[in-house]
Amino acid sequence: MQFRTPVEIPKAVFNIDHRSNLLFMGSCFSVNMGRQLQELKINSSVNPFGVLYNPVSINNSLEILLKKKIFGKDDIQEYKGLWFSFFHHSSFSDTDPEKCLEKINSAIHEASDHLKKTSVIFLTFGTAMVYDHIKSGMTVSNCHKLPATEFSHRMLNPEEIISDCNVLFKNLKTFNPDVRIVFSISPVRYVKDGLEISNYSKSILNVAIHELIAQNDCCSYFPAYEIVMDDLRDYRFFDADMVHPSRQAVDYILEKFAACYFSEETIKINEQVKKLIKACNHRFLTNNKTEILGFLETQLAKAKFLYEKSMVNMQDEINYFEREIEFQAHK
């Protein structure tokens, strides 16, 4: 008997490996996925504008990266002593406007250079609900705790999302002709306006995404939302707030992600990377110098092999083992 409804995910038509350059943008779920791939030493830029929830904000951010826009004092605002950008998450805010601009422009410069060589962009849409700043008329990425009276909110329709994305994709292809785009819908439910509105919002995103995939050969879909809602489908796979997926759920999604996008060789390399990272945290239970040095030298050789033969950036681990060998040798 079958007591689950597993989501069948076909193997992707392209592979991701340690030569790939990835860009993750979108909700906090994109942060979870992107950071896990960073831990595996796969070159990933994760949310250079901070967490973004709606398609308009994500598209605006990518357009800024394409133009490599430099923000100035006129592009940021101040409220209660804190300077911020309506395009950015509050993690970029600062009491000093120059420091705020430095964080913003540094992230844009780095991410724009990364985008030029990015092979796959992962866009995770969280909600179709957007907030418009009444005075400026712009759709904001974050309200930065300004009074609610300064904003109006509305639900995007699929046609708006499709139209905006198609304009963006045209510009992206000019900037980086070989880039691929993988959509996903965040499994985080936005319960502020009730579950009915949350489901309505997710439905709009779903319709828009699948129409975009039908219109653009460079686009595809990874069913993160369906994995959580239809496969796991249990409160034990959620955090205490009953809204965000648990670490166990994220790990399960990563397994599905790996099966979809990684070759067998990449999966094997990932296991070696995990073992070497674990070795960096190894605590010796012996004072035998020969045994300790033997362990460290073996791990150093493995890290160098991965670095030289498999294009895996193990420089931090190589530096660590070299320092430890020198320390133990002169101890």
mmCIF file of C-alpha atoms in Angstrom:
data_model
loop_
_atom_site.group_PDB
_atom_site.id
_atom_site.type_symbol
_atom_site.label_atom_id
_atom_site.label_comp_id
_atom_site.label_asym_id
_atom_site.label_seq_id
_atom_site.Cartn_x
_atom_site.Cartn_y
_atom_site.Cartn_z
ATOM 1 C CA MET A 1 0.000 0.000 0.000
ATOM 2 C CA GLN A 2 1.128 3.559 -0.755
ATOM 3 C CA PHE A 3 0.818 5.967 2.188
ATOM 4 C CA ARG A 4 2.527 8.934 0.529
ATOM 5 C CA THR A 5 2.161 10.986 -2.622
ATOM 6 C CA PRO A 6 5.791 11.444 -3.694
ATOM 7 C CA VAL A 7 6.523 14.138 -6.253
ATOM 8 C CA GLU A 8 8.104 12.676 -9.368
ATOM 9 C CA ILE A 9 10.872 14.971 -10.585
ATOM 10 C CA PRO A 10 12.408 14.188 -13.985
ATOM 11 C CA LYS A 11 16.152 14.520 -14.422
ATOM 12 C CA ALA A 12 17.051 18.007 -15.638
ATOM 13 C CA VAL A 13 18.317 18.446 -19.194
ATOM 14 C CA PHE A 14 21.441 20.116 -17.765
ATOM 15 C CA ASN A 15 23.767 19.320 -14.873
ATOM 16 C CA ILE A 16 25.088 21.480 -12.058
ATOM 17 C CA ASP A 17 28.617 20.803 -10.854
ATOM 18 C CA HIS A 18 31.537 22.593 -9.205
ATOM 19 C CA ARG A 19 32.261 24.511 -12.407
ATOM 20 C CA SER A 20 28.767 26.014 -12.365
ATOM 21 C CA ASN A 21 28.017 29.544 -11.216
ATOM 22 C CA LEU A 22 24.615 29.886 -9.597
ATOM 23 C CA LEU A 23 22.510 32.839 -8.510
ATOM 24 C CA PHE A 24 19.683 32.404 -5.994
ATOM 25 C CA MET A 25 17.125 35.177 -5.594
ATOM 26 C CA GLY A 26 13.835 35.318 -3.767
ATOM 27 C CA SER A 27 12.315 34.290 -0.477
ATOM 28 C CA CYS A 28 14.058 32.992 2.641
ATOM 29 C CA PHE A 29 13.726 29.508 1.157
ATOM 30 C CA SER A 30 16.157 30.524 -1.586
ATOM 31 C CA VAL A 31 18.610 31.452 1.187
ATOM 32 C CA ASN A 32 18.289 27.963 2.682
ATOM 33 C CA MET A 33 18.975 26.271 -0.639
ATOM 34 C CA GLY A 34 21.715 28.634 -1.749
ATOM 35 C CA ARG A 35 23.656 28.383 1.492
ATOM 36 C CA GLN A 36 23.516 24.612 1.435
ATOM 37 C CA LEU A 37 25.082 24.639 -2.028
ATOM 38 C CA GLN A 38 27.702 27.119 -0.831
ATOM 39 C CA GLU A 39 28.562 24.641 1.917
ATOM 40 C CA LEU A 40 29.161 22.070 -0.825
ATOM 41 C CA LYS A 41 31.619 24.516 -2.460
ATOM 42 C CA ILE A 42 29.382 25.144 -5.467
ATOM 43 C CA ASN A 43 29.886 28.774 -6.466
ATOM 44 C CA SER A 44 26.619 30.477 -5.531
ATOM 45 C CA SER A 45 25.583 34.080 -5.019
ATOM 46 C CA VAL A 46 22.631 34.237 -2.640
ATOM 47 C CA ASN A 47 20.168 37.137 -2.482
ATOM 48 C CA PRO A 48 22.467 40.121 -3.123
ATOM 49 C CA PHE A 49 19.539 42.410 -2.216
ATOM 50 C CA GLY A 50 18.517 40.352 0.793
ATOM 51 C CA VAL A 51 15.328 38.318 1.020
ATOM 52 C CA LEU A 52 12.766 39.270 -1.644
ATOM 53 C CA TYR A 53 9.230 37.940 -1.762
ATOM 54 C CA ASN A 54 7.389 39.070 -4.885
ATOM 55 C CA PRO A 55 8.178 38.801 -8.623
ATOM 56 C CA VAL A 56 8.267 42.584 -9.186
ATOM 57 C CA SER A 57 10.961 43.118 -6.549
ATOM 58 C CA ILE A 58 12.996 40.191 -7.847
ATOM 59 C CA ASN A 59 12.769 41.485 -11.429
ATOM 60 C CA ASN A 60 13.693 45.025 -10.335
ATOM 61 C CA SER A 61 16.757 43.691 -8.544
ATOM 62 C CA LEU A 62 17.936 41.736 -11.559
ATOM 63 C CA GLU A 63 17.501 44.791 -13.787
ATOM 64 C CA ILE A 64 19.698 46.756 -11.364
ATOM 65 C CA LEU A 65 22.362 44.044 -11.620
ATOM 66 C CA LEU A 66 22.181 44.126 -15.421
ATOM 67 C CA LYS A 67 22.792 47.887 -15.378
ATOM 68 C CA LYS A 68 25.307 47.640 -12.508
ATOM 69 C CA LYS A 69 23.573 50.663 -11.042
ATOM 70 C CA ILE A 70 25.472 52.677 -8.445
ATOM 71 C CA PHE A 71 23.236 53.892 -5.617
ATOM 72 C CA GLY A 72 23.655 57.435 -4.318
ATOM 73 C CA LYS A 73 22.189 59.441 -1.463
ATOM 74 C CA ASP A 74 19.044 60.160 -3.511
ATOM 75 C CA ASP A 75 18.349 56.405 -3.779
ATOM 76 C CA ILE A 76 18.034 55.802 -0.040
ATOM 77 C CA GLN A 77 15.640 57.131 2.594
ATOM 78 C CA GLU A 78 15.814 57.799 6.316
ATOM 79 C CA TYR A 79 13.283 56.853 8.973
ATOM 80 C CA LYS A 80 13.827 57.118 12.720
ATOM 81 C CA GLY A 81 17.576 57.486 12.284
ATOM 82 C CA LEU A 82 17.974 54.483 9.979
ATOM 83 C CA TRP A 83 18.914 54.771 6.297
ATOM 84 C CA PHE A 84 17.476 52.180 3.916
ATOM 85 C CA SER A 85 16.632 51.341 0.315
ATOM 86 C CA PHE A 86 13.169 50.302 -0.830
ATOM 87 C CA PHE A 87 14.893 47.854 -3.198
ATOM 88 C CA HIS A 88 16.675 46.065 -0.341
ATOM 89 C CA HIS A 89 16.078 44.012 2.767
ATOM 90 C CA SER A 90 16.614 45.691 6.145
ATOM 91 C CA SER A 91 19.948 43.852 6.516
ATOM 92 C CA PHE A 92 21.411 46.621 4.299
ATOM 93 C CA SER A 93 20.106 49.431 6.522
ATOM 94 C CA ASP A 94 22.442 51.521 8.670
ATOM 95 C CA THR A 95 22.448 54.597 10.889
ATOM 96 C CA ASP A 96 25.236 55.955 8.663
ATOM 97 C CA PRO A 97 24.071 56.667 5.079
ATOM 98 C CA GLU A 98 27.575 56.131 3.685
ATOM 99 C CA LYS A 99 27.803 52.685 5.291
ATOM 100 C CA CYS A 100 24.349 51.841 3.950
ATOM 101 C CA LEU A 101 25.433 52.828 0.432
ATOM 102 C CA GLU A 102 28.724 50.977 0.790
ATOM 103 C CA LYS A 103 26.916 47.730 1.649
ATOM 104 C CA ILE A 104 24.439 48.191 -1.192
ATOM 105 C CA ASN A 105 26.964 49.090 -3.893
ATOM 106 C CA SER A 106 29.485 46.455 -2.850
ATOM 107 C CA ALA A 107 26.824 43.731 -3.112
ATOM 108 C CA ILE A 108 25.616 45.020 -6.499
ATOM 109 C CA HIS A 109 29.151 45.208 -7.919
ATOM 110 C CA GLU A 110 29.973 41.658 -6.832
ATOM 111 C CA ALA A 111 26.629 40.169 -7.905
ATOM 112 C CA SER A 112 26.649 41.921 -11.292
ATOM 113 C CA ASP A 113 30.068 40.457 -12.083
ATOM 114 C CA HIS A 114 28.800 37.058 -10.921
ATOM 115 C CA LEU A 115 25.670 37.350 -13.090
ATOM 116 C CA LYS A 116 27.792 37.790 -16.213
ATOM 117 C CA LYS A 117 29.161 34.254 -15.764
ATOM 118 C CA THR A 118 26.113 32.700 -14.085
ATOM 119 C CA SER A 119 24.970 29.441 -15.642
ATOM 120 C CA VAL A 120 21.681 29.057 -13.728
ATOM 121 C CA ILE A 121 19.475 31.580 -11.917
ATOM 122 C CA PHE A 122 17.095 30.121 -9.330
ATOM 123 C CA LEU A 123 14.113 32.410 -8.761
ATOM 124 C CA THR A 124 11.924 31.578 -5.776
ATOM 125 C CA PHE A 125 8.658 33.515 -5.743
ATOM 126 C CA GLY A 126 6.997 33.756 -2.349
ATOM 127 C CA THR A 127 3.867 35.806 -2.904
ATOM 128 C CA ALA A 128 1.938 37.657 -5.590
ATOM 129 C CA MET A 129 0.971 40.322 -3.037
ATOM 130 C CA VAL A 130 2.908 43.570 -3.488
ATOM 131 C CA TYR A 131 3.144 46.774 -1.474
ATOM 132 C CA ASP A 132 3.312 50.104 -3.306
ATOM 133 C CA HIS A 133 4.760 53.211 -1.672
ATOM 134 C CA ILE A 134 2.010 55.767 -2.225
ATOM 135 C CA LYS A 135 4.235 58.870 -2.414
ATOM 136 C CA SER A 136 6.805 57.467 -4.862
ATOM 137 C CA GLY A 137 4.516 54.990 -6.640
ATOM 138 C CA MET A 138 7.152 52.262 -6.536
ATOM 139 C CA THR A 139 6.605 48.641 -5.577
ATOM 140 C CA VAL A 140 8.842 48.085 -2.573
ATOM 141 C CA SER A 141 10.845 45.041 -1.589
ATOM 142 C CA ASN A 142 10.506 45.871 2.103
ATOM 143 C CA CYS A 143 8.385 48.374 4.026
ATOM 144 C CA HIS A 144 11.136 48.952 6.626
ATOM 145 C CA LYS A 145 8.566 49.426 9.418
ATOM 146 C CA LEU A 146 7.269 52.692 7.978
ATOM 147 C CA PRO A 147 3.636 53.522 8.873
ATOM 148 C CA ALA A 148 1.139 51.312 7.046
ATOM 149 C CA THR A 149 -0.659 54.458 5.854
ATOM 150 C CA GLU A 150 2.273 55.140 3.492
ATOM 151 C CA PHE A 151 1.537 51.994 1.469
ATOM 152 C CA SER A 152 -1.209 50.388 -0.537
ATOM 153 C CA HIS A 153 -1.205 46.705 -1.349
ATOM 154 C CA ARG A 154 -2.570 44.702 -4.238
ATOM 155 C CA MET A 155 -2.448 41.255 -5.762
ATOM 156 C CA LEU A 156 -0.522 40.886 -9.003
ATOM 157 C CA ASN A 157 -2.261 39.065 -11.824
ATOM 158 C CA PRO A 158 -0.525 36.388 -13.923
ATOM 159 C CA GLU A 159 -0.390 38.645 -16.998
ATOM 160 C CA GLU A 160 1.606 41.315 -15.126
ATOM 161 C CA ILE A 161 4.134 38.764 -13.914
ATOM 162 C CA ILE A 162 4.474 37.174 -17.356
ATOM 163 C CA SER A 163 4.916 40.523 -19.106
ATOM 164 C CA ASP A 164 7.522 41.817 -16.633
ATOM 165 C CA CYS A 165 9.483 38.559 -16.671
ATOM 166 C CA ASN A 166 9.556 38.367 -20.459
ATOM 167 C CA VAL A 167 11.063 41.866 -20.650
ATOM 168 C CA LEU A 168 13.640 40.865 -18.035
ATOM 169 C CA PHE A 169 14.516 37.613 -19.828
ATOM 170 C CA LYS A 170 15.118 39.467 -23.080
ATOM 171 C CA ASN A 171 17.597 41.746 -21.304
ATOM 172 C CA LEU A 172 19.166 38.813 -19.471
ATOM 173 C CA LYS A 173 19.790 36.922 -22.697
ATOM 174 C CA THR A 174 21.562 39.948 -24.161
ATOM 175 C CA PHE A 175 23.730 40.200 -21.040
ATOM 176 C CA ASN A 176 24.347 36.458 -20.637
ATOM 177 C CA PRO A 177 23.096 34.434 -23.654
ATOM 178 C CA ASP A 178 23.603 30.988 -22.099
ATOM 179 C CA VAL A 179 21.900 31.589 -18.762
ATOM 180 C CA ARG A 180 19.123 29.245 -17.628
ATOM 181 C CA ILE A 181 16.311 30.133 -15.233
ATOM 182 C CA VAL A 182 14.759 27.719 -12.767
ATOM 183 C CA PHE A 183 11.594 28.825 -11.003
ATOM 184 C CA SER A 184 10.270 27.558 -7.730
ATOM 185 C CA ILE A 185 7.488 28.636 -5.410
ATOM 186 C CA SER A 186 8.398 29.080 -1.776
ATOM 187 C CA PRO A 187 6.794 26.463 0.480
ATOM 188 C CA VAL A 188 6.557 29.146 3.171
ATOM 189 C CA ARG A 189 2.926 30.169 3.573
ATOM 190 C CA TYR A 190 2.180 33.857 4.162
ATOM 191 C CA VAL A 191 -0.575 33.763 6.759
ATOM 192 C CA LYS A 192 -0.808 37.489 7.547
ATOM 193 C CA ASP A 193 -3.857 37.861 5.273
ATOM 194 C CA GLY A 194 -5.150 34.351 5.957
ATOM 195 C CA LEU A 195 -4.552 30.964 4.357
ATOM 196 C CA GLU A 196 -7.209 31.527 1.695
ATOM 197 C CA ILE A 197 -5.340 34.589 0.374
ATOM 198 C CA SER A 198 -2.021 32.755 0.699
ATOM 199 C CA ASN A 199 -3.320 29.908 -1.467
ATOM 200 C CA TYR A 200 -4.794 32.371 -3.974
ATOM 201 C CA SER A 201 -1.416 34.094 -4.189
ATOM 202 C CA LYS A 202 0.481 30.840 -4.714
ATOM 203 C CA SER A 203 -1.989 29.885 -7.459
ATOM 204 C CA ILE A 204 -1.283 33.119 -9.335
ATOM 205 C CA LEU A 205 2.446 32.447 -9.120
ATOM 206 C CA ASN A 206 1.927 28.897 -10.368
ATOM 207 C CA VAL A 207 -0.091 30.000 -13.407
ATOM 208 C CA ALA A 208 2.409 32.724 -14.312
ATOM 209 C CA ILE A 209 5.458 30.488 -13.918
ATOM 210 C CA HIS A 210 4.126 27.670 -16.054
ATOM 211 C CA GLU A 211 3.074 30.073 -18.800
ATOM 212 C CA LEU A 212 6.576 31.592 -18.738
ATOM 213 C CA ILE A 213 8.079 28.118 -19.060
ATOM 214 C CA ALA A 214 5.827 27.438 -22.054
ATOM 215 C CA GLN A 215 7.026 30.666 -23.695
ATOM 216 C CA ASN A 216 10.749 30.453 -22.881
ATOM 217 C CA ASP A 217 13.026 27.497 -23.619
ATOM 218 C CA CYS A 218 15.551 28.718 -21.038
ATOM 219 C CA CYS A 219 13.040 28.328 -18.190
ATOM 220 C CA SER A 220 12.118 25.306 -16.078
ATOM 221 C CA TYR A 221 10.555 24.506 -12.710
ATOM 222 C CA PHE A 222 11.709 22.820 -9.514
ATOM 223 C CA PRO A 223 8.718 21.731 -7.378
ATOM 224 C CA ALA A 224 9.891 22.753 -3.893
ATOM 225 C CA TYR A 225 6.376 23.858 -2.928
ATOM 226 C CA GLU A 226 4.835 20.570 -4.049
ATOM 227 C CA ILE A 227 7.486 18.518 -2.241
ATOM 228 C CA VAL A 228 6.562 20.131 1.073
ATOM 229 C CA MET A 229 2.802 20.357 0.567
ATOM 230 C CA ASP A 230 2.106 17.084 -1.249
ATOM 231 C CA ASP A 231 5.009 14.766 -0.449
ATOM 232 C CA LEU A 232 5.986 15.593 3.139
ATOM 233 C CA ARG A 233 2.537 16.948 4.064
ATOM 234 C CA ASP A 234 3.000 16.762 7.838
ATOM 235 C CA TYR A 235 3.443 19.349 10.604
ATOM 236 C CA ARG A 236 6.549 17.552 11.850
ATOM 237 C CA PHE A 237 8.315 18.891 8.751
ATOM 238 C CA PHE A 238 7.660 22.487 9.798
ATOM 239 C CA ASP A 239 9.324 24.777 12.316
ATOM 240 C CA ALA A 240 7.566 25.849 15.492
ATOM 241 C CA ASP A 241 5.715 28.623 13.633
ATOM 242 C CA MET A 242 3.982 25.935 11.510
ATOM 243 C CA VAL A 243 4.797 28.017 8.422
ATOM 244 C CA HIS A 244 8.496 27.597 7.608
ATOM 245 C CA PRO A 245 9.857 24.173 6.563
ATOM 246 C CA SER A 246 12.106 22.523 9.138
ATOM 247 C CA ARG A 247 15.799 21.828 8.572
ATOM 248 C CA GLN A 248 14.859 18.195 7.978
ATOM 249 C CA ALA A 249 12.426 19.257 5.232
ATOM 250 C CA VAL A 250 15.038 21.510 3.614
ATOM 251 C CA ASP A 251 17.545 18.635 3.679
ATOM 252 C CA TYR A 252 14.968 16.393 1.994
ATOM 253 C CA ILE A 253 14.349 18.997 -0.703
ATOM 254 C CA LEU A 254 18.111 19.248 -1.240
ATOM 255 C CA GLU A 255 18.238 15.470 -1.795
ATOM 256 C CA LYS A 256 15.564 15.849 -4.486
ATOM 257 C CA PHE A 257 17.452 18.814 -5.917
ATOM 258 C CA ALA A 258 20.665 16.777 -6.067
ATOM 259 C CA ALA A 259 18.933 13.888 -7.829
ATOM 260 C CA CYS A 260 17.520 16.327 -10.381
ATOM 261 C CA TYR A 261 20.588 18.438 -11.150
ATOM 262 C CA PHE A 262 23.745 16.616 -10.002
ATOM 263 C CA SER A 263 25.575 13.888 -11.892
ATOM 264 C CA GLU A 264 26.738 10.788 -10.015
ATOM 265 C CA GLU A 265 30.259 12.209 -10.107
ATOM 266 C CA THR A 266 29.141 15.486 -8.509
ATOM 267 C CA ILE A 267 27.256 13.626 -5.787
ATOM 268 C CA LYS A 268 30.430 11.664 -4.984
ATOM 269 C CA ILE A 269 32.476 14.874 -4.876
ATOM 270 C CA ASN A 270 29.895 16.440 -2.547
ATOM 271 C CA GLU A 271 30.347 13.547 -0.123
ATOM 272 C CA GLN A 272 34.111 14.082 -0.167
ATOM 273 C CA VAL A 273 33.627 17.798 0.478
ATOM 274 C CA LYS A 274 31.387 17.057 3.478
ATOM 275 C CA LYS A 275 33.950 14.661 4.927
ATOM 276 C CA LEU A 276 36.755 17.216 4.564
ATOM 277 C CA ILE A 277 34.683 19.937 6.217
ATOM 278 C CA LYS A 278 33.912 17.515 9.035
ATOM 279 C CA ALA A 279 37.644 16.728 9.295
ATOM 280 C CA CYS A 280 38.342 20.434 9.865
ATOM 281 C CA ASN A 281 36.204 20.212 13.004
ATOM 282 C CA HIS A 282 37.844 16.991 14.204
ATOM 283 C CA ARG A 283 38.984 17.032 17.830
ATOM 284 C CA PHE A 284 41.880 14.736 18.628
ATOM 285 C CA LEU A 285 41.572 12.340 21.547
ATOM 286 C CA THR A 286 45.279 11.508 21.440
ATOM 287 C CA ASN A 287 48.506 13.429 22.071
ATOM 288 C CA ASN A 288 50.450 11.233 19.659
ATOM 289 C CA LYS A 289 52.090 13.763 17.312
ATOM 290 C CA THR A 290 52.792 11.181 14.604
ATOM 291 C CA GLU A 291 49.147 10.102 14.541
ATOM 292 C CA ILE A 292 47.857 13.687 14.501
ATOM 293 C CA LEU A 293 50.230 14.782 11.731
ATOM 294 C CA GLY A 294 49.389 11.679 9.712
ATOM 295 C CA PHE A 295 45.680 12.504 9.888
ATOM 296 C CA LEU A 296 46.220 16.157 8.930
ATOM 297 C CA GLU A 297 48.556 15.341 6.038
ATOM 298 C CA THR A 298 46.100 12.785 4.668
ATOM 299 C CA GLN A 299 43.257 15.328 4.773
ATOM 300 C CA LEU A 300 45.470 17.989 3.183
ATOM 301 C CA ALA A 301 46.298 15.651 0.300
ATOM 302 C CA LYS A 302 42.585 14.919 -0.239
ATOM 303 C CA ALA A 303 41.711 18.623 -0.216
ATOM 304 C CA LYS A 304 44.482 19.428 -2.710
ATOM 305 C CA PHE A 305 43.356 16.587 -4.971
ATOM 306 C CA LEU A 306 39.786 17.940 -5.076
ATOM 307 C CA TYR A 307 41.086 21.456 -5.644
ATOM 308 C CA GLU A 308 43.371 20.481 -8.510
ATOM 309 C CA LYS A 309 41.419 17.705 -10.235
ATOM 310 C CA SER A 310 37.746 18.501 -9.687
ATOM 311 C CA MET A 311 37.621 22.310 -9.759
ATOM 312 C CA VAL A 312 36.406 22.420 -6.148
ATOM 313 C CA ASN A 313 37.424 25.519 -4.204
ATOM 314 C CA MET A 314 38.936 23.874 -1.127
ATOM 315 C CA GLN A 315 41.346 26.748 -0.424
ATOM 316 C CA ASP A 316 39.967 27.443 3.066
ATOM 317 C CA GLU A 317 40.370 23.795 4.040
ATOM 318 C CA ILE A 318 43.855 23.598 2.494
ATOM 319 C CA ASN A 319 44.904 26.678 4.469
ATOM 320 C CA TYR A 320 43.450 25.196 7.648
ATOM 321 C CA PHE A 321 45.263 21.864 7.343
ATOM 322 C CA GLU A 322 48.546 23.584 6.447
ATOM 323 C CA ARG A 323 48.300 25.825 9.523
ATOM 324 C CA GLU A 324 47.473 22.882 11.769
ATOM 325 C CA ILE A 325 50.363 20.816 10.384
ATOM 326 C CA GLU A 326 52.784 23.669 11.037
ATOM 327 C CA PHE A 327 51.380 24.198 14.530
ATOM 328 C CA GLN A 328 51.535 20.503 15.450
ATOM 329 C CA ALA A 329 55.044 20.109 13.979
ATOM 330 C CA HIS A 330 56.428 22.867 16.210
ATOM 331 C CA LYS A 331 54.356 22.057 19.257
#
